Coordinates of N, CA and C in Angstrom, one line a residue:
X2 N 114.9 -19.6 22.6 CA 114.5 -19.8 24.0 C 113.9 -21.1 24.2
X3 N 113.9 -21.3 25.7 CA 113.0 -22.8 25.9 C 111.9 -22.5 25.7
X4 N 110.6 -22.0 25.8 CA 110.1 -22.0 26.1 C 109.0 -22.5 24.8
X5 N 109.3 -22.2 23.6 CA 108.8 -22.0 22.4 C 108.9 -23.7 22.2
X6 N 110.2 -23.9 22.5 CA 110.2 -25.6 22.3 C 109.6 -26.6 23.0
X7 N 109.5 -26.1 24.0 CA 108.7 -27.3 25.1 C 107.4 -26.9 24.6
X8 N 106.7 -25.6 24.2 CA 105.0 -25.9 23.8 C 105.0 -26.4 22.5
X9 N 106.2 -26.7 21.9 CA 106.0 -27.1 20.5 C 106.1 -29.0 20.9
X10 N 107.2 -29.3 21.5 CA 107.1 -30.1 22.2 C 106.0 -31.0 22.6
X11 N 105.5 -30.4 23.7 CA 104.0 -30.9 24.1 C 102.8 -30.9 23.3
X12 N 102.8 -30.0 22.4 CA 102.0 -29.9 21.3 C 102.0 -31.3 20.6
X13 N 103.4 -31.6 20.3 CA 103.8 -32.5 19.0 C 103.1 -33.9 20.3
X14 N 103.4 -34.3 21.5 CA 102.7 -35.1 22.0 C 101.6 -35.4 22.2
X15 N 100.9 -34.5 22.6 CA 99.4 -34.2 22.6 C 99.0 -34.9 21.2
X16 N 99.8 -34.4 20.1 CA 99.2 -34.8 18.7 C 99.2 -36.2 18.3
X17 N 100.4 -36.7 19.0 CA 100.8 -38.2 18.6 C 100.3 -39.2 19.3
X18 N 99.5 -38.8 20.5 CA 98.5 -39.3 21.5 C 96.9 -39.6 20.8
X19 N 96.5 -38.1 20.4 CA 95.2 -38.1 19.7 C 95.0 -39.1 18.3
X20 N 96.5 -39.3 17.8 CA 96.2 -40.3 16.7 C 96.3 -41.2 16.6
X21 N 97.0 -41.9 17.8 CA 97.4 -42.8 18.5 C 96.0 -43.4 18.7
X22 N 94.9 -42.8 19.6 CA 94.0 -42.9 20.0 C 92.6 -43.0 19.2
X23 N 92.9 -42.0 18.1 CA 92.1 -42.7 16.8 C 92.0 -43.4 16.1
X24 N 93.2 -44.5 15.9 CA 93.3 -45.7 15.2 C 92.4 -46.8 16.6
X25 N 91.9 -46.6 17.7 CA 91.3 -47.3 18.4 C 89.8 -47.8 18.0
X26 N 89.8 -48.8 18.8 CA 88.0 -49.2 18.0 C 87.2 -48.4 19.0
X27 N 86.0 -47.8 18.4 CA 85.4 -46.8 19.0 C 84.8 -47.7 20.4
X28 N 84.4 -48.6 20.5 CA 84.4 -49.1 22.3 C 85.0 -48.4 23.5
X29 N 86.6 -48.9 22.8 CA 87.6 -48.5 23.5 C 87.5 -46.9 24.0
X30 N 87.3 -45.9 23.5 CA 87.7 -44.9 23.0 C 86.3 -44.4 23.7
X31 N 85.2 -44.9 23.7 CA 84.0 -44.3 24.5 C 84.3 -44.3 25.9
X32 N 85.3 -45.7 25.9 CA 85.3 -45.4 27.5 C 86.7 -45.0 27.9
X33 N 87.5 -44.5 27.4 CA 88.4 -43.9 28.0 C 88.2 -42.4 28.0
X34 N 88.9 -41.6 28.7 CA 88.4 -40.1 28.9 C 89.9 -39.4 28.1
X35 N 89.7 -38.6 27.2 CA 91.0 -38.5 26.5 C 91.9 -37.6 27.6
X36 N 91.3 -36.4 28.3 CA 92.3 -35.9 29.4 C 93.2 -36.8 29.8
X37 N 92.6 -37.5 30.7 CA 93.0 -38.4 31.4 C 94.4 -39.7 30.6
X38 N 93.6 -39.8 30.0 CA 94.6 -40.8 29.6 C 96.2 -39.7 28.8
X39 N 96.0 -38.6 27.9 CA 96.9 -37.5 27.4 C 97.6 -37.8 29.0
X40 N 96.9 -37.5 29.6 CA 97.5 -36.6 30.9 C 99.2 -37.7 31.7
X41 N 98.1 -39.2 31.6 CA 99.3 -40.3 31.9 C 100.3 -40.7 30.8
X42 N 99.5 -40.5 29.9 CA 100.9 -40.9 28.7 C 102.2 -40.1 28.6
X43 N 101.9 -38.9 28.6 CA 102.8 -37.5 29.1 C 102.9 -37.2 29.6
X44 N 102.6 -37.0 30.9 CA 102.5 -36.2 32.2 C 102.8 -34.8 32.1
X45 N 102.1 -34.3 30.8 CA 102.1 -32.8 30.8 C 100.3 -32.7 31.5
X46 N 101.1 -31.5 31.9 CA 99.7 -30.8 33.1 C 98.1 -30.9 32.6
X47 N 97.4 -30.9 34.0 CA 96.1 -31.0 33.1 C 95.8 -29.9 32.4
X48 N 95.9 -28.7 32.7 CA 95.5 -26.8 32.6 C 95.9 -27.2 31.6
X49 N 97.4 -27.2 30.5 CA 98.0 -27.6 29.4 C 97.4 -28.2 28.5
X50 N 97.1 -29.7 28.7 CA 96.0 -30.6 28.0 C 94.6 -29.8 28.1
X51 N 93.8 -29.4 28.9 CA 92.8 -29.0 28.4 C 92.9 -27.9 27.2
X52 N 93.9 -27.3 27.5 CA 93.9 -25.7 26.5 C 94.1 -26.5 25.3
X53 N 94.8 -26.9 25.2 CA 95.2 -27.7 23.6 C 94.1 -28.4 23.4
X54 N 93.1 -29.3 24.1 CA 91.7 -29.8 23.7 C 90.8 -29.2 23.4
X55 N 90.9 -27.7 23.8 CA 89.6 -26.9 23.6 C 90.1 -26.3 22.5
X56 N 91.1 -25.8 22.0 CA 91.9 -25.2 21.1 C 91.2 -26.2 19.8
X57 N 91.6 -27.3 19.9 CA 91.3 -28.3 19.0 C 90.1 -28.7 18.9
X58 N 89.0 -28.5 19.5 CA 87.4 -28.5 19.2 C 87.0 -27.2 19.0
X59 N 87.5 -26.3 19.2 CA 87.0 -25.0 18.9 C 87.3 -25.1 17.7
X60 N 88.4 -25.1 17.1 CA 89.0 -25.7 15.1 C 88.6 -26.6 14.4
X61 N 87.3 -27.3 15.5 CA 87.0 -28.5 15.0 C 87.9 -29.5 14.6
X62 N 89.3 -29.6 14.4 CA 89.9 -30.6 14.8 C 89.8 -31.8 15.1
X63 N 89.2 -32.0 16.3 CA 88.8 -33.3 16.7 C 87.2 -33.2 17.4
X64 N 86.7 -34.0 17.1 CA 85.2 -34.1 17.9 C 85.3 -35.1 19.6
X65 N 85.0 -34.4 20.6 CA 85.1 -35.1 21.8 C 83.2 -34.8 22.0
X66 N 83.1 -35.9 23.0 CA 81.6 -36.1 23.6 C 82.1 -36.9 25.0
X67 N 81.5 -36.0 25.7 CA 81.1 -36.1 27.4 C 82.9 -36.3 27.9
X68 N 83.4 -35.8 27.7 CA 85.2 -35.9 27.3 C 85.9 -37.6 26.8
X69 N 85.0 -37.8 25.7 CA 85.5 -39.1 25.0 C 85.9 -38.4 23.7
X70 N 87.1 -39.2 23.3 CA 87.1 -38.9 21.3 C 85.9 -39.6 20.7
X71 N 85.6 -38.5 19.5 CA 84.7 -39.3 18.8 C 85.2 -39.3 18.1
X72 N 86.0 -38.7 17.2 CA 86.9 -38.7 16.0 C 88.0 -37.1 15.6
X73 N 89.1 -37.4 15.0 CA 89.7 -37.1 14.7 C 90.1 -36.1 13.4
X74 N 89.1 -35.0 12.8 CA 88.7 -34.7 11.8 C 90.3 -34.5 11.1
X75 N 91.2 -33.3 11.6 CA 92.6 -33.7 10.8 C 93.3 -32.3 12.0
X76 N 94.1 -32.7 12.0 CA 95.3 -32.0 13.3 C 96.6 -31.5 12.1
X77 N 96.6 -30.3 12.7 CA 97.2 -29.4 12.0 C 98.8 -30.0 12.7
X78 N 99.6 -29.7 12.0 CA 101.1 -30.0 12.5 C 101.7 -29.4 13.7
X79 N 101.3 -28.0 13.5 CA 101.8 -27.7 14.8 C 100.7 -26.7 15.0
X80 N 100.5 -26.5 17.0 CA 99.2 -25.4 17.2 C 99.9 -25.5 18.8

């Protein structure tokens, strides 16, 4: 079915975004808001991007502060 692929899909972007974004110098990265920016690089939904953000600090995953990345602890392949 489609449906399995496009959240695998969006998943796999979301992911390639967040490490994208971790190779950045922490300046940068304080002042961008990760929603936001996920949101224009993909134009997958915001409701979508949040779930998969909170998914991923709940797993500890990634550390966000005041919705900035703080770092990128390790992102599982697919979620």
């Amino acid at each position: 079915t489609l449906f399995p692929y496009t959240t695998l899909f969006r998943s796999s972007q979301i992911r390639a975004t967040l490490l994208n974004m971790a190779q950045w110098d922490e300046t940068l990265r304080m002042r961008i808001g990760v929603m936001s920016y996920i949101q224009r690089r993909t134009r997958i939904s915001r409701s979508v991007v949040a779930e998969v953000l909170a998914a991923l600090r709940q797993g500890k995953y990634i550390t966000m502060e005041r919705g900035k990345l703080v770092s990128v602890n390790r992102l599982p392949a697919e979620y």
